[in-house]
Short mmCIF file of C-alpha atoms in Angstrom, two decimals:
data_model
loop_
_atom_site.label_atom_id
_atom_site.label_comp_id
_atom_site.label_asym_id
_atom_site.label_seq_id
_atom_site.Cartn_x
_atom_site.Cartn_y
_atom_site.Cartn_z
CA MET A 69 28.30 7.36 -30.97
CA PHE A 70 28.11 8.38 -27.13
CA VAL A 71 25.10 8.31 -25.16
CA ASN A 72 24.77 10.35 -22.10
CA PRO A 73 25.28 7.65 -19.27
CA LEU A 74 22.92 9.66 -17.01
CA LEU A 75 20.11 8.94 -19.38
CA SER A 76 18.15 5.24 -19.34
CA GLU A 77 15.16 3.39 -21.82
CA GLU A 78 12.65 4.40 -19.21
CA LEU A 79 13.85 7.98 -18.73
CA PHE A 80 13.81 8.20 -22.41
CA GLN A 81 9.97 7.41 -22.65
CA HIS A 82 9.30 9.56 -20.11
CA ILE A 83 10.69 12.40 -21.82
CA TRP A 84 8.73 11.99 -24.86
CA ALA A 85 5.48 10.95 -23.53
CA PHE A 86 5.51 14.25 -21.70
CA ARG A 87 7.08 15.74 -24.35
CA LEU A 88 9.92 17.35 -21.80
CA PHE A 89 12.10 18.40 -24.57
CA LYS A 90 12.25 21.26 -26.76
CA GLN A 91 10.00 21.45 -29.62
CA ASP A 92 11.12 24.29 -31.70
CA HIS A 93 13.43 23.47 -34.95
CA LEU A 94 12.58 19.37 -34.83
CA THR A 95 13.37 17.92 -38.06
CA THR A 96 14.06 14.53 -38.99
CA THR A 97 17.45 12.66 -39.84
CA GLY A 98 16.45 13.62 -43.42
CA GLY A 99 15.58 16.90 -43.19
CA GLU A 100 11.89 17.48 -42.72
CA SER A 101 10.17 19.42 -40.14
CA VAL A 102 7.97 17.71 -37.14
CA GLN A 103 5.76 18.85 -34.98
CA VAL A 104 4.68 16.55 -32.22
CA LEU A 105 0.63 16.54 -31.69
CA PHE A 106 0.51 13.52 -29.75
CA PRO A 107 3.30 11.56 -28.35
CA GLY A 108 0.87 8.54 -28.14
CA SER A 109 -0.39 6.27 -25.35
CA HIS A 110 2.70 4.31 -23.55
CA ASN A 111 2.44 0.59 -24.67
CA HIS A 112 3.73 -1.79 -21.88
CA ASN A 113 3.03 -4.71 -23.56
CA GLY A 114 4.90 -6.23 -26.66
CA GLY A 115 5.08 -4.41 -29.67
CA PRO A 116 6.49 -0.81 -30.40
CA ASP A 117 6.62 1.95 -27.50
CA PHE A 118 3.66 4.25 -28.22
CA SER A 119 0.17 4.15 -30.04
CA ALA A 120 -2.14 6.68 -31.78
CA ALA A 121 0.85 9.31 -31.80
CA LYS A 122 -0.52 12.02 -34.10
CA ILE A 123 3.09 13.56 -35.47
CA ARG A 124 3.04 16.34 -38.46
CA ILE A 125 6.09 14.96 -40.69
CA GLY A 126 6.41 17.73 -43.34
CA ALA A 127 2.87 18.61 -44.59
CA THR A 128 1.58 15.53 -43.59
CA LEU A 129 -0.19 14.71 -40.67
CA TRP A 130 0.69 11.04 -39.39
CA VAL A 131 -1.33 8.87 -36.73
CA GLY A 132 0.17 5.76 -35.70
CA GLN A 133 3.49 3.73 -33.68
CA VAL A 134 6.28 4.96 -32.56
CA GLU A 135 9.45 3.58 -31.35
CA LEU A 136 12.10 5.01 -28.96
CA HIS A 137 15.55 3.63 -28.91
CA LEU A 138 19.06 5.35 -27.31
CA ARG A 139 20.52 4.77 -30.47
CA THR A 140 19.55 3.96 -34.15
CA SER A 141 21.40 1.00 -34.24
CA ASP A 142 19.26 -0.53 -30.93
CA TRP A 143 16.60 -1.39 -33.61
CA PHE A 144 18.87 -4.10 -35.04
CA ARG A 145 20.39 -4.69 -31.78
CA HIS A 146 16.43 -5.77 -30.65
CA GLY A 147 16.03 -7.58 -33.99
CA HIS A 148 12.88 -5.18 -35.09
CA GLN A 149 13.74 -5.52 -38.30
CA HIS A 150 12.66 -9.17 -38.17
CA ASN A 151 9.22 -8.41 -36.14
CA PRO A 152 6.15 -7.42 -38.70
CA GLN A 153 4.76 -5.33 -35.43
CA TYR A 154 7.43 -2.62 -36.15
CA GLY A 155 6.65 -2.83 -40.03
CA ARG A 156 4.19 0.24 -39.98
CA ILE A 157 5.77 2.75 -37.11
CA ILE A 158 5.03 6.21 -38.40
CA LEU A 159 8.19 7.83 -36.42
CA HIS A 160 11.81 6.11 -35.02
CA VAL A 161 12.68 8.51 -31.74
CA VAL A 162 16.43 8.21 -30.99
CA PHE A 163 18.57 10.27 -28.63
CA VAL A 164 21.90 9.23 -30.93
CA HIS A 165 21.38 8.90 -34.67
CA ASP A 166 24.44 6.26 -34.98
CA MET A 167 23.82 5.20 -38.52
CA PRO A 168 21.80 5.13 -41.46
CA ALA A 169 18.03 4.13 -41.31
CA VAL A 170 18.68 1.47 -43.65
CA GLY A 171 16.17 -1.57 -42.69
CA MET A 172 13.26 0.18 -41.41
CA GLY A 173 10.92 0.57 -43.72
CA GLU A 174 9.69 4.00 -44.49
CA ALA A 175 9.84 5.23 -41.18
CA PRO A 176 11.74 8.51 -40.62
CA CYS A 177 14.22 8.96 -38.00
CA LEU A 178 13.95 11.83 -35.28
CA GLU A 179 16.97 12.61 -33.12
CA LEU A 180 16.64 14.38 -29.83
CA GLN A 181 20.24 14.74 -28.40
CA GLN A 182 20.30 18.25 -28.53
CA HIS A 183 16.71 18.98 -27.59
CA ILE A 184 16.87 17.53 -24.25
CA PRO A 185 17.99 19.79 -21.64
CA LYS A 186 21.21 18.42 -19.91
CA LEU A 187 20.04 20.32 -16.28
CA LEU A 188 16.97 17.63 -16.88
CA LEU A 189 19.06 14.80 -16.96
CA GLN A 190 21.25 15.97 -14.08
CA ARG A 191 17.91 16.26 -11.57
CA TYR A 192 16.77 12.89 -12.82
CA GLU A 193 20.63 11.65 -11.84
CA GLU A 194 20.20 13.85 -8.31
CA LEU A 195 16.80 11.63 -7.62
CA ARG A 196 18.49 8.37 -8.17
CA ARG A 197 21.90 8.88 -6.49
CA LEU A 198 20.94 10.78 -3.56
CA SER A 199 18.88 8.94 -1.01
CA PRO A 200 18.89 10.44 2.91
CA PHE A 201 15.34 9.59 3.26
CA VAL A 202 13.84 10.05 -0.03
CA PRO A 203 15.51 11.07 -3.11
CA CYS A 204 13.67 14.04 -3.68
CA ALA A 205 14.32 15.29 -0.06
CA PRO A 206 16.39 18.33 -0.92
CA HIS A 207 12.96 19.59 -3.69
CA ALA A 208 10.01 18.33 -1.89
CA ALA A 209 8.64 21.01 0.13
CA ARG A 210 8.69 23.20 -2.96
CA VAL A 211 6.23 21.26 -5.07
CA PRO A 212 3.04 23.22 -5.34
CA PRO A 213 0.63 21.79 -2.81
CA LEU A 214 -2.02 21.54 -5.56
CA ILE A 215 -0.11 18.47 -7.19
CA TRP A 216 0.44 16.91 -3.95
CA LEU A 217 -3.39 17.52 -2.96
CA SER A 218 -4.07 15.50 -6.45
CA TRP A 219 -1.27 12.76 -5.93
CA LYS A 220 -2.18 11.76 -2.11
CA GLU A 221 -5.54 10.90 -3.48
CA ARG A 222 -4.11 8.54 -5.94
CA LEU A 223 -1.78 7.28 -3.47
CA LEU A 224 -4.67 6.99 -0.86
CA ALA A 225 -6.65 4.56 -3.35
CA GLU A 226 -3.97 2.66 -4.31
CA ARG A 227 -3.23 1.74 -0.59
CA TRP A 228 -6.59 1.19 -0.13
CA GLU A 229 -7.07 -0.95 -2.89
CA ARG A 230 -4.36 -3.35 -1.78
CA LYS A 231 -5.82 -3.34 1.29
CA ILE A 232 -9.35 -4.28 0.18
CA GLY A 233 -7.88 -6.70 -2.09
CA SER A 234 -7.15 -9.31 0.83
CA LEU A 235 -10.53 -8.30 2.40
CA ARG A 236 -12.40 -9.30 -0.89
CA ALA A 237 -10.51 -12.80 -1.26
CA TRP A 238 -11.53 -13.68 2.14
CA LEU A 239 -15.18 -12.54 1.34
CA GLN A 240 -15.22 -14.86 -1.56
CA HIS A 241 -13.40 -17.60 0.77
CA ASN A 242 -16.11 -17.60 3.20
CA ARG A 243 -19.14 -16.85 1.41
CA TYR A 244 -19.70 -13.00 1.78
CA ASN A 245 -19.61 -13.73 6.01
CA TRP A 246 -18.95 -10.10 6.80
CA GLU A 247 -19.10 -10.62 10.45
CA GLU A 248 -16.02 -13.31 10.38
CA VAL A 249 -14.14 -11.39 8.04
CA CYS A 250 -14.27 -8.62 10.35
CA TYR A 251 -13.12 -10.99 12.84
CA TRP A 252 -10.37 -12.02 10.99
CA ALA A 253 -9.09 -8.30 9.92
CA VAL A 254 -9.28 -6.69 13.31
CA ALA A 255 -7.55 -9.90 14.97
CA GLN A 256 -4.84 -9.57 12.14
CA SER A 257 -4.57 -5.49 13.04
CA TYR A 258 -4.51 -6.75 16.83
CA GLY A 259 -1.08 -8.23 16.10
CA THR A 260 0.26 -5.25 14.33
CA PRO A 261 3.19 -4.75 13.35
CA VAL A 262 5.06 -8.15 14.10
CA ASN A 263 2.46 -10.47 15.26
CA THR A 264 -0.10 -10.06 12.56
CA LEU A 265 0.57 -13.97 11.13
CA PRO A 266 -0.02 -15.27 14.42
CA PHE A 267 -2.97 -13.24 15.36
CA LEU A 268 -4.82 -14.21 11.80
CA GLN A 269 -3.71 -17.95 12.83
CA VAL A 270 -5.20 -17.92 16.02
CA ALA A 271 -8.21 -15.93 14.68
CA GLN A 272 -8.94 -18.61 11.24
CA SER A 273 -8.41 -21.55 13.59
CA LEU A 274 -11.30 -20.87 16.08
CA PRO A 275 -14.58 -21.00 13.66
CA TYR A 276 -16.26 -17.47 14.18
CA LYS A 277 -19.67 -19.35 14.81
CA MET A 278 -17.65 -21.25 18.19
CA LEU A 279 -16.57 -18.05 19.57
CA MET A 280 -20.23 -17.04 19.63
CA ARG A 281 -21.39 -19.62 21.58
CA TYR A 282 -19.25 -18.40 24.33
CA ARG A 283 -19.32 -14.67 23.59
CA HIS A 284 -21.12 -13.89 27.07
CA LEU A 285 -18.41 -15.81 28.58
CA LEU A 286 -14.78 -13.85 28.92
CA LEU A 287 -13.16 -16.92 30.43
CA GLN A 288 -14.00 -19.44 27.73
CA LEU A 289 -13.33 -16.75 25.12
CA GLU A 290 -9.99 -16.32 27.09
CA ALA A 291 -9.14 -19.85 27.43
CA LEU A 292 -9.78 -20.21 23.71
CA LEU A 293 -7.16 -17.43 22.32
CA PHE A 294 -4.55 -18.55 24.74
CA GLY A 295 -5.12 -21.95 24.08
CA GLN A 296 -4.78 -21.73 20.30
CA ALA A 297 -2.16 -19.33 20.66
CA GLY A 298 0.06 -22.04 22.25
CA MET A 299 0.22 -20.13 25.27
CA LEU A 300 -1.46 -22.81 27.40
CA GLU A 301 0.76 -25.23 26.59
CA ALA A 302 3.77 -24.91 29.09
CA PRO A 303 3.31 -26.16 32.71
CA GLN A 304 1.56 -23.21 34.93
CA THR A 305 1.92 -22.56 38.44
CA ASP A 306 -0.52 -19.53 38.23
CA GLY A 307 -3.93 -20.04 39.50
CA TYR A 308 -5.69 -18.26 36.44
CA ALA A 309 -3.17 -19.49 33.93
CA LEU A 310 -4.56 -23.04 35.55
CA GLN A 311 -7.81 -22.44 35.41
CA LEU A 312 -7.49 -21.15 31.71
CA GLN A 313 -5.69 -24.58 31.38
CA ASP A 314 -8.62 -26.52 32.65
CA VAL A 315 -11.32 -24.75 30.38
CA TYR A 316 -9.54 -24.92 27.19
CA GLY A 317 -8.94 -28.75 27.81
CA HIS A 318 -12.64 -29.64 27.79
CA LEU A 319 -12.77 -27.49 24.64
CA GLN A 320 -9.88 -28.30 22.88
CA HIS A 321 -11.19 -32.16 23.13
CA LYS A 322 -14.86 -30.99 22.42
CA PHE A 323 -13.94 -29.02 19.16
CA ARG A 324 -10.94 -31.01 18.45
CA LEU A 325 -8.47 -28.25 18.18
CA SER A 326 -5.16 -27.90 17.42
CA PRO A 327 -3.17 -25.05 19.14
CA MET A 328 -0.31 -23.56 17.07
CA ALA A 329 3.08 -23.47 18.17
CA ALA A 330 4.15 -21.03 21.00
CA HIS A 331 7.49 -19.96 19.68
CA GLN A 332 5.89 -18.21 16.62
CA TRP A 333 5.06 -15.44 18.68
CA ASN A 334 7.45 -12.29 18.64
CA TRP A 335 8.36 -10.58 21.82
CA LEU A 336 11.88 -8.87 21.27
CA ARG A 337 11.73 -4.63 21.21
CA MET A 338 8.28 -4.34 22.22
CA ARG A 339 6.52 -2.31 25.07
CA PRO A 340 4.71 -4.31 27.36
CA ALA A 341 1.18 -3.22 26.53
CA ALA A 342 1.80 -4.64 23.02
CA PHE A 343 3.00 -8.01 23.99
CA PRO A 344 0.66 -10.88 22.46
CA THR A 345 -0.70 -11.70 25.71
CA MET A 346 -2.26 -8.02 26.38
CA ARG A 347 -3.42 -8.01 23.10
CA LEU A 348 -4.96 -11.49 23.10
CA ALA A 349 -6.83 -10.46 26.57
CA THR A 350 -7.40 -7.37 25.15
CA PHE A 351 -9.12 -9.07 21.79
CA ALA A 352 -10.96 -11.62 24.08
CA ALA A 353 -13.03 -8.48 26.19
CA LEU A 354 -13.97 -6.81 22.35
CA LEU A 355 -15.83 -10.24 21.45
CA GLN A 356 -16.99 -10.48 24.52
CA GLN A 357 -18.50 -6.64 25.00
CA SER A 358 -18.85 -6.48 20.47
CA PRO A 359 -20.28 -9.94 19.43
CA HIS A 360 -21.62 -8.48 16.45
CA LEU A 361 -19.00 -6.12 15.88
CA PHE A 362 -19.26 -5.39 12.30
CA SER A 363 -23.07 -4.34 12.67
CA ARG A 364 -21.94 -2.13 15.21
CA ILE A 365 -19.53 -0.23 13.18
CA LEU A 366 -21.82 0.26 10.37
CA GLU A 367 -24.16 1.54 13.02
CA ALA A 368 -21.59 4.07 14.54
CA PRO A 369 -22.69 7.57 14.01
CA ASP A 370 -19.42 9.48 14.18
CA VAL A 371 -15.43 8.21 14.61
CA THR A 372 -15.31 8.78 18.21
CA ALA A 373 -18.33 6.38 18.77
CA LEU A 374 -16.16 4.30 16.23
CA GLU A 375 -13.28 4.95 18.55
CA GLN A 376 -15.32 3.73 21.84
CA LEU A 377 -16.03 0.24 20.46
CA PHE A 378 -12.27 -0.80 20.68
CA PHE A 379 -11.40 1.05 24.36
CA VAL A 380 -12.07 -2.26 25.81
CA GLN A 381 -10.86 -3.40 29.86
CA PRO A 382 -9.06 -6.80 29.67
CA SER A 383 -10.32 -8.98 32.68
CA ALA A 384 -9.07 -8.02 35.67
CA TYR A 385 -5.57 -10.30 36.16
CA TRP A 386 -4.53 -8.30 33.11
CA HIS A 387 -4.81 -5.30 35.02
CA THR A 388 -1.94 -6.36 36.95
CA HIS A 389 -0.05 -8.65 34.75
CA TYR A 390 1.61 -8.42 31.22
CA ARG A 391 2.10 -12.25 31.02
CA PHE A 392 1.23 -15.27 32.95
CA GLY A 393 2.88 -14.99 36.69
CA HIS A 394 4.69 -12.02 36.48
CA SER A 395 2.65 -9.25 38.24
CA VAL A 396 3.13 -5.61 38.15
CA ALA A 397 1.46 -2.66 39.87
CA ARG A 398 -0.56 -1.84 37.21
CA THR A 399 -0.44 -2.43 33.47
CA GLN A 400 -1.45 -0.01 30.44
CA ARG A 401 -3.65 -1.11 27.92
CA PRO A 402 -3.29 -0.50 24.34
CA GLY A 403 -3.69 3.28 23.92
CA LYS A 404 -5.62 5.94 21.56
CA GLN A 405 -3.05 5.67 19.11
CA ALA A 406 -3.38 1.73 18.87
CA VAL A 407 -7.08 1.88 18.50
CA GLN A 408 -6.78 4.48 15.99
CA GLY A 409 -4.40 2.17 13.97
CA ILE A 410 -6.86 -0.22 13.91
CA LEU A 411 -9.67 2.06 12.30
CA ILE A 412 -7.29 3.68 9.87
CA ASN A 413 -5.78 0.18 8.68
CA THR A 414 -8.33 -2.39 9.04
CA VAL A 415 -12.15 -1.06 10.00
CA LEU A 416 -12.70 2.05 7.83
CA PRO A 417 -11.16 0.26 4.39
CA LEU A 418 -13.71 -2.68 5.38
CA LEU A 419 -16.07 -0.46 5.82
CA PHE A 420 -15.56 1.24 2.29
CA LEU A 421 -15.43 -2.35 0.69
CA TYR A 422 -19.02 -3.03 1.99
CA GLY A 423 -19.99 0.35 0.57
CA GLN A 424 -18.77 -1.07 -2.94
CA ASP A 425 -19.99 -4.46 -2.48
CA LYS A 426 -23.56 -3.23 -1.70
CA ASN A 427 -23.22 -0.32 -4.18
CA GLY A 428 -23.85 2.02 -1.08
CA LYS A 429 -22.08 5.87 -1.72
CA TYR A 430 -23.13 6.34 1.94
CA TYR A 431 -20.20 3.51 3.56
CA GLN A 432 -17.73 4.70 1.08
CA GLU A 433 -18.31 8.46 2.09
CA LYS A 434 -18.48 7.40 5.41
CA ALA A 435 -15.06 5.42 5.51
CA LEU A 436 -13.61 8.50 4.02
CA HIS A 437 -14.76 11.13 6.16
CA PHE A 438 -13.93 9.29 9.13
CA LEU A 439 -10.38 9.11 7.82
CA GLN A 440 -9.88 12.68 7.16
CA GLN A 441 -11.76 13.22 10.95
CA LEU A 442 -8.48 10.87 12.91
CA PRO A 443 -5.15 12.26 13.13
CA PRO A 444 -2.21 11.07 11.05
CA GLU A 445 -0.25 8.35 12.19
CA LYS A 446 2.45 9.07 14.16
CA ASN A 447 6.02 6.96 12.96
CA HIS A 448 9.51 7.47 11.85
CA ILE A 449 8.33 7.69 8.26
CA THR A 450 5.88 10.23 8.47
CA ASN A 451 7.69 12.21 11.02
CA SER A 452 10.48 12.44 8.37
CA TRP A 453 8.08 13.92 5.84
CA SER A 454 7.26 16.42 8.10
CA ARG A 455 10.91 17.20 8.67
CA LEU A 456 10.97 17.56 5.26
CA GLY A 457 8.22 20.42 5.27
CA VAL A 458 5.96 17.78 3.99
CA THR A 459 3.05 18.04 6.70
CA GLN A 460 -0.07 15.76 7.09
CA GLU A 461 -3.35 17.13 8.46
CA SER A 462 -5.00 13.52 8.63
CA ALA A 463 -4.70 9.84 8.70
CA MET A 464 -5.97 10.17 4.92
CA GLU A 465 -2.61 11.96 3.86
CA SER A 466 -0.58 9.76 6.30
CA GLN A 467 -1.75 6.95 4.79
CA ALA A 468 -0.62 8.11 1.38
CA LEU A 469 2.74 9.44 2.06
CA LEU A 470 2.87 6.02 3.63
CA GLN A 471 2.14 4.26 0.15
CA LEU A 472 4.64 6.96 -1.53
CA LYS A 473 7.41 6.27 0.61
CA GLN A 474 7.00 2.14 0.60
CA HIS A 475 6.10 1.60 -2.93
CA TYR A 476 7.65 4.42 -5.00
CA CYS A 477 10.54 6.12 -2.93
CA ASP A 478 12.17 2.83 -1.40
CA GLU A 479 11.78 1.33 -5.11
CA LYS A 480 13.63 4.48 -7.03
CA LYS A 481 10.51 5.04 -9.24
CA CYS A 482 10.64 8.41 -9.57
CA LEU A 483 9.58 8.83 -13.04
CA HIS A 484 6.05 7.15 -11.97
CA CYS A 485 5.60 9.92 -9.12
CA ALA A 486 3.88 13.12 -9.41
CA ILE A 487 6.20 14.86 -7.28
CA GLY A 488 9.45 13.03 -9.14
CA ALA A 489 7.85 14.21 -12.15
CA LYS A 490 7.73 17.48 -11.63
CA ILE A 491 11.23 17.92 -9.87
CA ILE A 492 12.42 16.70 -13.11
CA ALA A 493 10.55 18.98 -15.21
CA GLY A 494 11.34 21.98 -13.04
CA VAL A 495 9.73 22.71 -9.79
#
């Protein structure tokens, strides 16, 4: 028998879970009345699809497991007649009843084909088929603000949990040395977006304790960073670069350092202020001015003070150079947007994790409060959301929308998205 091509098993399970079918006059294929009091909890592991469902069939209230299929015959196609896990279901729900329910024990069968609105299937197909920026582009702005608000809060929690997971693994690796983890994390963020791995490699090749021995000596800090980055390996004619080579040569021998290959750095299609050389020079200045950076982050009274920690000037050479040996009239340091990006993506999640680890709500609330005070990020994703009428008032909201685009919209997980589910059900 014919099954609507717009209907997938995933969508059918979603329709059942949220009762998006007409619930009047439901009957089993045997003619008994059916009332769905609770569809059950979706089981994502082995066994029947839903558990602990409450279904009134005729005059009897049943509590137990429910199995769903697009066709009745799928029961046999999937081999459930041989699996004792399916021997005690209370109801078999199908879209099309295409054969007698023989071999399924005593479980009654409910056919939903005539009870699912065709408009619902059409909305779902539209979300799956259309892909301008996000599948729900024509409808997103019509979703009630309260649904957007609660969904953004959930998305932010998901995004930060992903970030915090990496930070937590680093803490476990280095026995909860918060200053060193902060050093690694901030170094990685200085490489955003295309040099995160090389920056992290440089940082992790230079033990934090070693750098702290030279915390007041900017030239030595620069020599260590540029040397480990592989940027002092080539012959140099520039006086400053030659000086760095000389200092690094001594430190390399003293600490038995092995530099990375210079070809691992990316230079293409970026503004000069984002060149790896400028970022390394600025990072060296940050280490020199705030050697115990994490302690200062904890002490920051407000978001402005936190920003000021990261507004540092590199050494004088980098006021007229973006690369070794190539002078310009004047350079630009990484700007306010770059600093705020470091706070949003690295510093505040780390502060939140510190609060979690120390069971201190103060630092968790402080991190979220600072995130709310920072302006939303400006990039092609957040700008595209704004053009759809989905605005952002703070970095908290822009972070949520980045999570939505990257982990729901791009993967067409409309059924798992509160916005998609609302649109499918009817805004």
